[in-house]
mmCIF file of C-alpha atoms in Angstrom:
data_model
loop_
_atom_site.group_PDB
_atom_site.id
_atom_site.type_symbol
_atom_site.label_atom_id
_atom_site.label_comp_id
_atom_site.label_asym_id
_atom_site.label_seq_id
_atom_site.Cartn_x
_atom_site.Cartn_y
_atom_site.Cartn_z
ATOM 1 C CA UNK H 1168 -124.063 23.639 35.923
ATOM 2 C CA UNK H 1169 -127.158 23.362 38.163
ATOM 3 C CA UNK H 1170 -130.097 22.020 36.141
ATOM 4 C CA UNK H 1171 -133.589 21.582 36.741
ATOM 5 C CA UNK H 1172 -134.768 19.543 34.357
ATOM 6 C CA UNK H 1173 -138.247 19.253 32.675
ATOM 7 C CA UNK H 1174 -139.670 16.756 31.244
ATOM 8 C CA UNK H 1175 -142.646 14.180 31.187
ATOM 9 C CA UNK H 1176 -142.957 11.183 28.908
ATOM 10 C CA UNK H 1177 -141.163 8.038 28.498
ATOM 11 C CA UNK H 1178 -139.228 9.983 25.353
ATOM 12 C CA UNK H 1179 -137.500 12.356 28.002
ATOM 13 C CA UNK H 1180 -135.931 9.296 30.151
ATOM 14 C CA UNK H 1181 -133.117 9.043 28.190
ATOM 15 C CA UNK H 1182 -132.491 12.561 28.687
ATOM 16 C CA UNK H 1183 -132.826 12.733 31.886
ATOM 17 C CA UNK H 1184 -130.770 9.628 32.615
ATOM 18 C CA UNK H 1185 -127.630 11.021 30.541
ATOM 19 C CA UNK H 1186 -128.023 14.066 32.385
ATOM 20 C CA UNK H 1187 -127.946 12.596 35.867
ATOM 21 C CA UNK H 1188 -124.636 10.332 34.544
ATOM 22 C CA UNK H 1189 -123.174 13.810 33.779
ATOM 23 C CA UNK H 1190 -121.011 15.788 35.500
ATOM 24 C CA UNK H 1191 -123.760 18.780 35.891
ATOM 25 C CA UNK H 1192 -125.802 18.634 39.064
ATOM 26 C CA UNK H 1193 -129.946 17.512 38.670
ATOM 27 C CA UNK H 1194 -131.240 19.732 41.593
ATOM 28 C CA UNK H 1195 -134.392 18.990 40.610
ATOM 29 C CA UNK H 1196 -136.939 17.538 37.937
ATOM 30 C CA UNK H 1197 -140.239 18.987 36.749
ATOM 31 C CA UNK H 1198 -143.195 17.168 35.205
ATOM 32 C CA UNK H 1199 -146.712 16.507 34.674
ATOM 33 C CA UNK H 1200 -148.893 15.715 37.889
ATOM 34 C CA UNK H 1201 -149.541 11.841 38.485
ATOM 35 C CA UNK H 1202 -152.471 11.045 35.770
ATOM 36 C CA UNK H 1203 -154.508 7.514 34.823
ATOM 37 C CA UNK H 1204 -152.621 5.576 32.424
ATOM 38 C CA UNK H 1205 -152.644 1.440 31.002
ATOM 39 C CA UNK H 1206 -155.196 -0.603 31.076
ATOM 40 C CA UNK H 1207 -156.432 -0.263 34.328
ATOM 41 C CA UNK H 1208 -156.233 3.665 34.580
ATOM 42 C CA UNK H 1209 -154.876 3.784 37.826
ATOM 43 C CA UNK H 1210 -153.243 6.893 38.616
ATOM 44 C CA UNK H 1211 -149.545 6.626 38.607
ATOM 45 C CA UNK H 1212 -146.376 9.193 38.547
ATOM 46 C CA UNK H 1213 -144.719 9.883 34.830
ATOM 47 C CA UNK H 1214 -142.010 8.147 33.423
ATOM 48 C CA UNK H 1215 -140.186 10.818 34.191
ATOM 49 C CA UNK H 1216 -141.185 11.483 38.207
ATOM 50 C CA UNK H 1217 -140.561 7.818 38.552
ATOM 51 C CA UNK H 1218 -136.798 7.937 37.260
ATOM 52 C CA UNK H 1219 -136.193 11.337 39.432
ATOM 53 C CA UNK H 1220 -137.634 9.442 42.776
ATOM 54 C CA UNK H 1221 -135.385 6.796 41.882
ATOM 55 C CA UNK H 1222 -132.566 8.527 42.065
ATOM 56 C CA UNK H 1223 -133.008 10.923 44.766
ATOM 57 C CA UNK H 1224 -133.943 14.020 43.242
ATOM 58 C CA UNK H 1225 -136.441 16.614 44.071
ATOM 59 C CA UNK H 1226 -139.661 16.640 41.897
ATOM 60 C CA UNK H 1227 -141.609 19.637 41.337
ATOM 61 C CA UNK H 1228 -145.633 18.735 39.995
ATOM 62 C CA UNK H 1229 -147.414 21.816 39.032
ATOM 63 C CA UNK H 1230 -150.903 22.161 37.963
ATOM 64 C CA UNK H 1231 -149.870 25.283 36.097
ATOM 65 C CA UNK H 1232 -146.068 26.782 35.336
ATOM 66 C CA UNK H 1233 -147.285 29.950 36.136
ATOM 67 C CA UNK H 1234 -148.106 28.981 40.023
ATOM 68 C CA UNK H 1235 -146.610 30.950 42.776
ATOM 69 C CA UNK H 1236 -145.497 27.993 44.526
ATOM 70 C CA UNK H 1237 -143.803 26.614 42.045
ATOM 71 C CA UNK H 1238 -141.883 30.284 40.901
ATOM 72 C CA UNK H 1239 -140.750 30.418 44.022
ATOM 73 C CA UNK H 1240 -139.486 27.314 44.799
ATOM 74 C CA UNK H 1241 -137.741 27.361 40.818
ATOM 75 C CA UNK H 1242 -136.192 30.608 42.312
ATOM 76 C CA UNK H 1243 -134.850 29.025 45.859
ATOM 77 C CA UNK H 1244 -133.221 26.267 43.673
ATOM 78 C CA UNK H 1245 -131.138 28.980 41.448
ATOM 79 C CA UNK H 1246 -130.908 26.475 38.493
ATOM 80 C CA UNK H 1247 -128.353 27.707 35.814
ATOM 81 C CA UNK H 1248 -130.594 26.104 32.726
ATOM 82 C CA UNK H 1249 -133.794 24.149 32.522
ATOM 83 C CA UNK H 1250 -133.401 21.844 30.037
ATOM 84 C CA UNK H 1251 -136.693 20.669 28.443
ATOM 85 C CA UNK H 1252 -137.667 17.205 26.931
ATOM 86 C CA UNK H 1253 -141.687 17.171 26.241
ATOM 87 C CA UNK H 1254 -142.843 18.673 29.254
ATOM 88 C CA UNK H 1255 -145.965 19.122 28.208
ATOM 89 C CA UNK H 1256 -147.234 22.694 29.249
ATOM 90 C CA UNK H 1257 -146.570 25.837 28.350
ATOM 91 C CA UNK H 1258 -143.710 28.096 29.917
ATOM 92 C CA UNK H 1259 -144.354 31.692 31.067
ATOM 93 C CA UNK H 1260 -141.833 34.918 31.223
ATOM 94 C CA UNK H 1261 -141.414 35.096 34.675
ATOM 95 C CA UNK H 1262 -140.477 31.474 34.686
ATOM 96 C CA UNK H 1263 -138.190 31.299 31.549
ATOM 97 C CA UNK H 1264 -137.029 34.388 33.001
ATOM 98 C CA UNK H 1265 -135.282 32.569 36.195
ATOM 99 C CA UNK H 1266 -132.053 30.096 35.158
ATOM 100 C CA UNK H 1267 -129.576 32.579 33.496
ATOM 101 C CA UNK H 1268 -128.958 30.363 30.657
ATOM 102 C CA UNK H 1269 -132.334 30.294 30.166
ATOM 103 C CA UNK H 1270 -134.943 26.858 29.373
ATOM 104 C CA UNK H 1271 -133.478 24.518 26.365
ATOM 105 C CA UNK H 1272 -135.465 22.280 24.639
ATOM 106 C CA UNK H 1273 -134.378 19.314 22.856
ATOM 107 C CA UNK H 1274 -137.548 18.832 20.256
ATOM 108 C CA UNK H 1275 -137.907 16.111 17.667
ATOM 109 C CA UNK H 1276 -137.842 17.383 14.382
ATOM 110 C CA UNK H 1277 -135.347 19.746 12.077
ATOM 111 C CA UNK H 1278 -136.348 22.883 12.995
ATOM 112 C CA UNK H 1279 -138.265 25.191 11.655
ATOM 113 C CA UNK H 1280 -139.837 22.282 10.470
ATOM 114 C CA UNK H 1281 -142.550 20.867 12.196
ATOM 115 C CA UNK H 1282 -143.268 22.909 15.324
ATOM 116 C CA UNK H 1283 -145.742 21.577 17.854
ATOM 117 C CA UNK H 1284 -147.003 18.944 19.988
ATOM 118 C CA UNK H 1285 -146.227 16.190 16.998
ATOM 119 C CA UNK H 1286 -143.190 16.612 14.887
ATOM 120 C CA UNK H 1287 -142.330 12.658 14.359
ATOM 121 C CA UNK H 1288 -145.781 11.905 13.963
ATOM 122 C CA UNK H 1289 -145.937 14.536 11.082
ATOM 123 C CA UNK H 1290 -142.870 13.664 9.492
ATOM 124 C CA UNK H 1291 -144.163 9.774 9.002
ATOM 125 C CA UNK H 1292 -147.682 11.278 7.475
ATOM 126 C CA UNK H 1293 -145.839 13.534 5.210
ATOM 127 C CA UNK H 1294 -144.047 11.095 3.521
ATOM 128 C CA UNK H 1295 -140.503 12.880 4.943
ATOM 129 C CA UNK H 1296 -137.229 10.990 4.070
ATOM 130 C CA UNK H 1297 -135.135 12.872 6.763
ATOM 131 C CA UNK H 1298 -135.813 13.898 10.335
ATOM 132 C CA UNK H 1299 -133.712 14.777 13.599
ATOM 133 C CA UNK H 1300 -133.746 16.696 16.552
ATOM 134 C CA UNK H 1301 -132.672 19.838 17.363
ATOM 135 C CA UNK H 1302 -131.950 21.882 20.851
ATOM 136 C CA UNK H 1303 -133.149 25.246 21.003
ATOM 137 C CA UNK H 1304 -133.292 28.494 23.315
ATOM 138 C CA UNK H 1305 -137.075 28.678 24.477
ATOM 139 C CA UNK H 1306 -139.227 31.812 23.822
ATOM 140 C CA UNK H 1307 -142.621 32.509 24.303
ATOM 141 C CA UNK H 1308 -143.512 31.805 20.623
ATOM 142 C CA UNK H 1309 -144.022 28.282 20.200
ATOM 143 C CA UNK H 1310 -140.667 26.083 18.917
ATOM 144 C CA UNK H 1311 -139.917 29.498 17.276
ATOM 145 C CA UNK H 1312 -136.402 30.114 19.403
ATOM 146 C CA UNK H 1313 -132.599 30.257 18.287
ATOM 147 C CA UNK H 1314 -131.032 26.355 17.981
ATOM 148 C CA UNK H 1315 -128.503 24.844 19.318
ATOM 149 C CA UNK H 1316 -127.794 22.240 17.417
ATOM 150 C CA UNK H 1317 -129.175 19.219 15.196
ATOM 151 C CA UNK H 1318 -128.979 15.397 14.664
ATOM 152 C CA UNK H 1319 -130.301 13.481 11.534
ATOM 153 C CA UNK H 1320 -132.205 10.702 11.646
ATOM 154 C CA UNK H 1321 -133.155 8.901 8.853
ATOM 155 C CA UNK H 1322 -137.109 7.323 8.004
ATOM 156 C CA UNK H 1323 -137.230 4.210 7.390
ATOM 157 C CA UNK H 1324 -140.096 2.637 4.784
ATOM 158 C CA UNK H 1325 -141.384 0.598 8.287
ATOM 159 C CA UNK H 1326 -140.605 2.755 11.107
ATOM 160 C CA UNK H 1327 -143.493 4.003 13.114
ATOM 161 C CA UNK H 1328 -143.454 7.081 15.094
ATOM 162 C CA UNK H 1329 -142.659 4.843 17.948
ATOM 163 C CA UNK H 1330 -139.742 3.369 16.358
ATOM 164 C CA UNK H 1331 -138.563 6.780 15.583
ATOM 165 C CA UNK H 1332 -138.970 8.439 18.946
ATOM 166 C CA UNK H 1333 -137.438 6.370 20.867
ATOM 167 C CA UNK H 1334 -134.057 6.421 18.660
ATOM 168 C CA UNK H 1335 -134.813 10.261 18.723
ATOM 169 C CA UNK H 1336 -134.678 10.241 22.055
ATOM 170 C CA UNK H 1337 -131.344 8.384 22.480
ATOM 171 C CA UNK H 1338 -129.629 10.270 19.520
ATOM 172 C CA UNK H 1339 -131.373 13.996 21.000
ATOM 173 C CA UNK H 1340 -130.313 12.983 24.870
ATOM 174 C CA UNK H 1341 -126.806 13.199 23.650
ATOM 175 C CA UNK H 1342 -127.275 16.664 21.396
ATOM 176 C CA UNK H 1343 -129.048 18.069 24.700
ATOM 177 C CA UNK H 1344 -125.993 16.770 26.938
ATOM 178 C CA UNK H 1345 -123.481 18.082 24.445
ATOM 179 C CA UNK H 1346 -125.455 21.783 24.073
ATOM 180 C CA UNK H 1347 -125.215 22.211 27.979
ATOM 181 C CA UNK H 1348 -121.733 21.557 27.884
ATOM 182 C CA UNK H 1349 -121.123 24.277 25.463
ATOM 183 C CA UNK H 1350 -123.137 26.256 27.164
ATOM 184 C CA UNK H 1351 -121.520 25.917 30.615
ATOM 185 C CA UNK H 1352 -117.787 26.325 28.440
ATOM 186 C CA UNK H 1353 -119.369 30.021 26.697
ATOM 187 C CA UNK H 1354 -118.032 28.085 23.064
ATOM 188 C CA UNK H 1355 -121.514 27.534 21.984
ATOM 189 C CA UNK H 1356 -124.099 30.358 20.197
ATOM 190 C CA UNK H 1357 -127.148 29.674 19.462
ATOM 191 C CA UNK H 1358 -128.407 30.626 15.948
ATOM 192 C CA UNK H 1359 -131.824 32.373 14.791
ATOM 193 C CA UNK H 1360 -134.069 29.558 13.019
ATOM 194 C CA UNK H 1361 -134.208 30.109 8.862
ATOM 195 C CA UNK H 1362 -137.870 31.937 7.978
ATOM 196 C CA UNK H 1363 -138.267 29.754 5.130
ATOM 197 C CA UNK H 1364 -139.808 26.223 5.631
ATOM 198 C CA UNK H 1365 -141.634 26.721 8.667
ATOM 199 C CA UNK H 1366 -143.900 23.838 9.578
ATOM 200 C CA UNK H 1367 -146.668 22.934 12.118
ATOM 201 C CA UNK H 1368 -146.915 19.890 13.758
ATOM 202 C CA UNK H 1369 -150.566 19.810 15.745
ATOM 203 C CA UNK H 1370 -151.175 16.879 18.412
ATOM 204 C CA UNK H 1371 -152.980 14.102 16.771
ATOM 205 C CA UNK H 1372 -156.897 13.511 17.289
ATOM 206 C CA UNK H 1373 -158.648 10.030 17.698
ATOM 207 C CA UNK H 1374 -160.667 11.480 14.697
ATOM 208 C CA UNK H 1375 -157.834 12.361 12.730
ATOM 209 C CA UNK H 1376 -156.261 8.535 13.242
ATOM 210 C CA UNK H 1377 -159.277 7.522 11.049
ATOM 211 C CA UNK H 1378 -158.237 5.510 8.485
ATOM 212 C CA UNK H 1379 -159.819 6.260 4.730
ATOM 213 C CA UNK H 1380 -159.238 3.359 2.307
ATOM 214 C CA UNK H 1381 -160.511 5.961 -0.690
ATOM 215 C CA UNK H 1382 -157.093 7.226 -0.453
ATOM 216 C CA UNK H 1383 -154.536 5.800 -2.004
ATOM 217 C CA UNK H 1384 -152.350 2.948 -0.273
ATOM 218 C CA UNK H 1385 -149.337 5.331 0.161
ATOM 219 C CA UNK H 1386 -151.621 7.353 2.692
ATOM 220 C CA UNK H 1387 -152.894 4.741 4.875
ATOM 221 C CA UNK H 1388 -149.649 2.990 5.312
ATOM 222 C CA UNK H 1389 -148.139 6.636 6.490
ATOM 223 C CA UNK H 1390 -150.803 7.398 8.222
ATOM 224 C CA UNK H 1391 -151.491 4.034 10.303
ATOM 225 C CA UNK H 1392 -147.824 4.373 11.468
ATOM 226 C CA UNK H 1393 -147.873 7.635 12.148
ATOM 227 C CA UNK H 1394 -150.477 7.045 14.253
ATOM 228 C CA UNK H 1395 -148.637 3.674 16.106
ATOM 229 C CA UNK H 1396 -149.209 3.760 18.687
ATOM 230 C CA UNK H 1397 -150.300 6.917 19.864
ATOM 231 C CA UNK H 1398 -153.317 7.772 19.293
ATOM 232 C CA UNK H 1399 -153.812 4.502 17.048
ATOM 233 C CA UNK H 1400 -155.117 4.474 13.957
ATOM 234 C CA UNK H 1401 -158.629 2.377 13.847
ATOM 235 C CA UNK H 1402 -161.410 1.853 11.407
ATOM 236 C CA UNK H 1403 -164.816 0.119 11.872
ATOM 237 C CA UNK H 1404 -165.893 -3.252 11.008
ATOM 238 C CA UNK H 1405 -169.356 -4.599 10.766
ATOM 239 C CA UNK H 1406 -170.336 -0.781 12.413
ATOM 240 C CA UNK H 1407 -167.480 -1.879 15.652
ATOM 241 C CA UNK H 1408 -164.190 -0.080 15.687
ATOM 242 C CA UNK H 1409 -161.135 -2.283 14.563
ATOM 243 C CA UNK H 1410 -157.902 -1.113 15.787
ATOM 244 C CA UNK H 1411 -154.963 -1.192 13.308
ATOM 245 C CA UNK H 1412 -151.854 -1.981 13.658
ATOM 246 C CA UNK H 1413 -148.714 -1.036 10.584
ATOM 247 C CA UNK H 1414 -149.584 -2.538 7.303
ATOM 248 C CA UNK H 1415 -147.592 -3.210 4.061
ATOM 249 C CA UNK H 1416 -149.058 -1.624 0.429
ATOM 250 C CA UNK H 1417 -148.729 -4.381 -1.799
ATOM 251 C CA UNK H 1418 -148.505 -3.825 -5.774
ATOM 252 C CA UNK H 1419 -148.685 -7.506 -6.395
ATOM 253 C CA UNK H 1420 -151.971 -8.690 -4.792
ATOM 254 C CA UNK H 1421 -155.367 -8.598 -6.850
ATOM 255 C CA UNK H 1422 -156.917 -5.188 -6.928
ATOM 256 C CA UNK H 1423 -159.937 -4.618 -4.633
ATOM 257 C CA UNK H 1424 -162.328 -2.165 -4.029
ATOM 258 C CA UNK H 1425 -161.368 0.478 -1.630
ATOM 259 C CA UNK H 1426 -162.407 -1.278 1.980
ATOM 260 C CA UNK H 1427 -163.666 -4.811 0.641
ATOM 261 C CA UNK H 1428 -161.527 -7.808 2.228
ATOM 262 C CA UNK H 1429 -159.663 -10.638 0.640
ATOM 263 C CA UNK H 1430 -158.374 -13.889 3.076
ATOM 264 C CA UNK H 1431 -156.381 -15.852 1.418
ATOM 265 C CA UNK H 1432 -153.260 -18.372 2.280
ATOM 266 C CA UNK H 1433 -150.872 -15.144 1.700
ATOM 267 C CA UNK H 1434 -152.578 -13.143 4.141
ATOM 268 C CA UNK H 1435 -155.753 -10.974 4.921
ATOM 269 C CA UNK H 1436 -155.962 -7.799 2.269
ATOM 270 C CA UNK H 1437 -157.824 -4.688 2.422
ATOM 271 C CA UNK H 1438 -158.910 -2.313 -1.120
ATOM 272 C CA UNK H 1439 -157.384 1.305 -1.387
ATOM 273 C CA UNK H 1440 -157.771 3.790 -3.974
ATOM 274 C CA UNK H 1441 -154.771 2.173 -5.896
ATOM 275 C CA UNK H 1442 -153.340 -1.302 -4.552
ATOM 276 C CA UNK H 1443 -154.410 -3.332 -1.424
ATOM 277 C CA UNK H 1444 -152.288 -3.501 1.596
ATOM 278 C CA UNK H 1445 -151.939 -6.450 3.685
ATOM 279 C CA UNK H 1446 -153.177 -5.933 7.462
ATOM 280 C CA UNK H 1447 -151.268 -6.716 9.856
ATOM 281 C CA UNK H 1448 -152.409 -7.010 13.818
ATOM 282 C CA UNK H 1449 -155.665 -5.798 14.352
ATOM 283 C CA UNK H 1450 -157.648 -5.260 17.908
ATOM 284 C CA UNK H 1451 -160.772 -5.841 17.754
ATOM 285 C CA UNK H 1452 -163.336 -3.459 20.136
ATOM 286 C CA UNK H 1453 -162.767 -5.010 23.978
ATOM 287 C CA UNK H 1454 -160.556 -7.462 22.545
ATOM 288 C CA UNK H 1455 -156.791 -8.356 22.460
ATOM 289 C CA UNK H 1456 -154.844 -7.024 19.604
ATOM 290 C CA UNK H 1457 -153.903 -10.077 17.420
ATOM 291 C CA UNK H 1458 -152.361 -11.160 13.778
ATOM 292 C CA UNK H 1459 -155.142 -10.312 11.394
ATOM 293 C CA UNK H 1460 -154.986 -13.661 9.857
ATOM 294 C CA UNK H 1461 -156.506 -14.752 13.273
ATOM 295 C CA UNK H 1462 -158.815 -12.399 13.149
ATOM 296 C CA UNK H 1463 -160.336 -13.094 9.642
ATOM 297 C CA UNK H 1464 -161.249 -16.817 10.975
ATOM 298 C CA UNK H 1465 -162.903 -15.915 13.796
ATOM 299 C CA UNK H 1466 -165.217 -13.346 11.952
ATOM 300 C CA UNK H 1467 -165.236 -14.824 7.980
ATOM 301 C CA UNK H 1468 -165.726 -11.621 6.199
ATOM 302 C CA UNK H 1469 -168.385 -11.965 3.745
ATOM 303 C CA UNK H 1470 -168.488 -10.307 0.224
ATOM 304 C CA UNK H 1471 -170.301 -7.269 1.426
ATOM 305 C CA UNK H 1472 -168.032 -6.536 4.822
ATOM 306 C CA UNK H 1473 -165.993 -3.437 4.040
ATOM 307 C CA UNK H 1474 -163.550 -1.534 6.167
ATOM 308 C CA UNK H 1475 -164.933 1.923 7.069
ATOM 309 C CA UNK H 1476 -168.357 1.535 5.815
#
């Protein structure tokens, strides 16, 4: 088939790569416009724009899906299917109205759970054993269309939603591959999405990466790595914010009270509601990230330093 693929973030490379290594023809890819990114914000193409120029193919930037320009140079193309890998905007009629197989999207969860900008994000904070990702026919409800297909992925107790995306995104650029081939051969259906168990998935805030040590240790370890590394969770220290990086609950260290600090020769501990956890790298404000153990010498917590306060 003739695809024009769309698709943004380092996630959709493997996609996009398996696609191009396919027999089906990449007429042309469509992502994000060039934005600031790393450390020194310069303004560079996507992961994605950068693997299309690479290998030849046309890439379409739109400000908006909707512009003219755009329609009608998706139109002069004739694509059979758009497949979609995290885009990143939102998809009008009149353009999901143009390949005749319509726009497939390969999203990262087990739909209908967890719909949205954050599915593997969500999963982690939820405390999910189980995830996957599924391909689906797009409509103009969000993540709402008929699927595909799935693959399961299980959560590991350590895995942060950046471990799991990127073996989502291997695992789900083969399900996408595999979808358009049964497209292209009429032996695949796609099949309406259960109403039971729908889920919502909202993009994580800088505010909601927060992290509260009055809950109990369960909830900060999910949600610090749900929150590596994107948007990164943080807290504050001595009223500067301290970046945090995964940490492990530990059942066998001294209790403490939630926030309060312990160094000792075993490692640098932090109080929850229920047990401590042990911290792992931390970033201070304008500073390298670095083992907290590091950290602790340079700044000696006192008695009356607490995380969050």
């Amino acid at each position: 088939m003739k695809l024009v693929f769309a698709g943004t973030p380092e996630a959709a490379v493997p996609s996009l790569k398996t696609l191009l290594a396919s027999r089906h023809e990449v007429a042309a890819v469509v992502t994000r416009p060039d934005a600031r990114a790393g450390r020194g914000r310069k303004v560079v193409p996507s992961p994605v724009a950068q693997v299309a120029a690479e290998a030849g193919v046309e890439v379409l930037k739109p400000h908006k899906a909707a512009d003219p320009e755009f329609l009608a140079r998706l139109r002069a193309i004739a694509p059979d299917c758009c497949p979609v890998v995290a885009y990143g905007a939102l998809l009008r009629q009149e353009a999901l109205d143009i390949p005749a197989h319509g726009w497939v999207n390969l999203h990262f969860s087990l739909l209908p759970q967890w719909r949205g900008a954050a599915p593997v994000q969500h999963a982690l904070l939820h405390g999910d054993d189980l995830t996957g990702a599924a391909t689906f026919l797009i409509e103009p409800d969000l993540d709402s269309g008929p699927v595909f297909g799935t693959v399961v992925e299980p959560i590991g107790p350590h895995d942060t939603s950046g471990d799991l995306l990127a073996r989502l995104a291997e695992t789900g650029a083969g399900l996408l591959l595999r979808t358009l081939d049964g497209i292209e051969a009429g032996t695949l259906r796609p099949q309406p999405q259960s109403a039971d168990g729908v889920s919502f998935a909202p993009k994580l805030t800088s505010a909601d990466a927060e992290v509260d040590f009055t809950a109990p240790a369960m909830r900060v370890d999910r949600l610090i790595r749900a929150c590596t590394p994107a948007p990164g969770a943080w807290t504050t220290f001595r009223g500067e914010r301290l970046k945090l990086g995964p940490v492990r609950p530990r059942t066998d260290a001294d209790a403490l009270p939630p926030g309060a600090l312990a160094v000792t020769r075993a490692g640098v501990f932090a109080g929850t509601a229920t047990h401590p956890v042990e911290l792992g790298e931390v970033q201070p404000q304008g500073k390298r990230a670095m083992p907290a153990a590091d950290w602790a010498r340079g700044v000696r917590p006192a008695e009356a330093d607490v995380l969050g306060a």
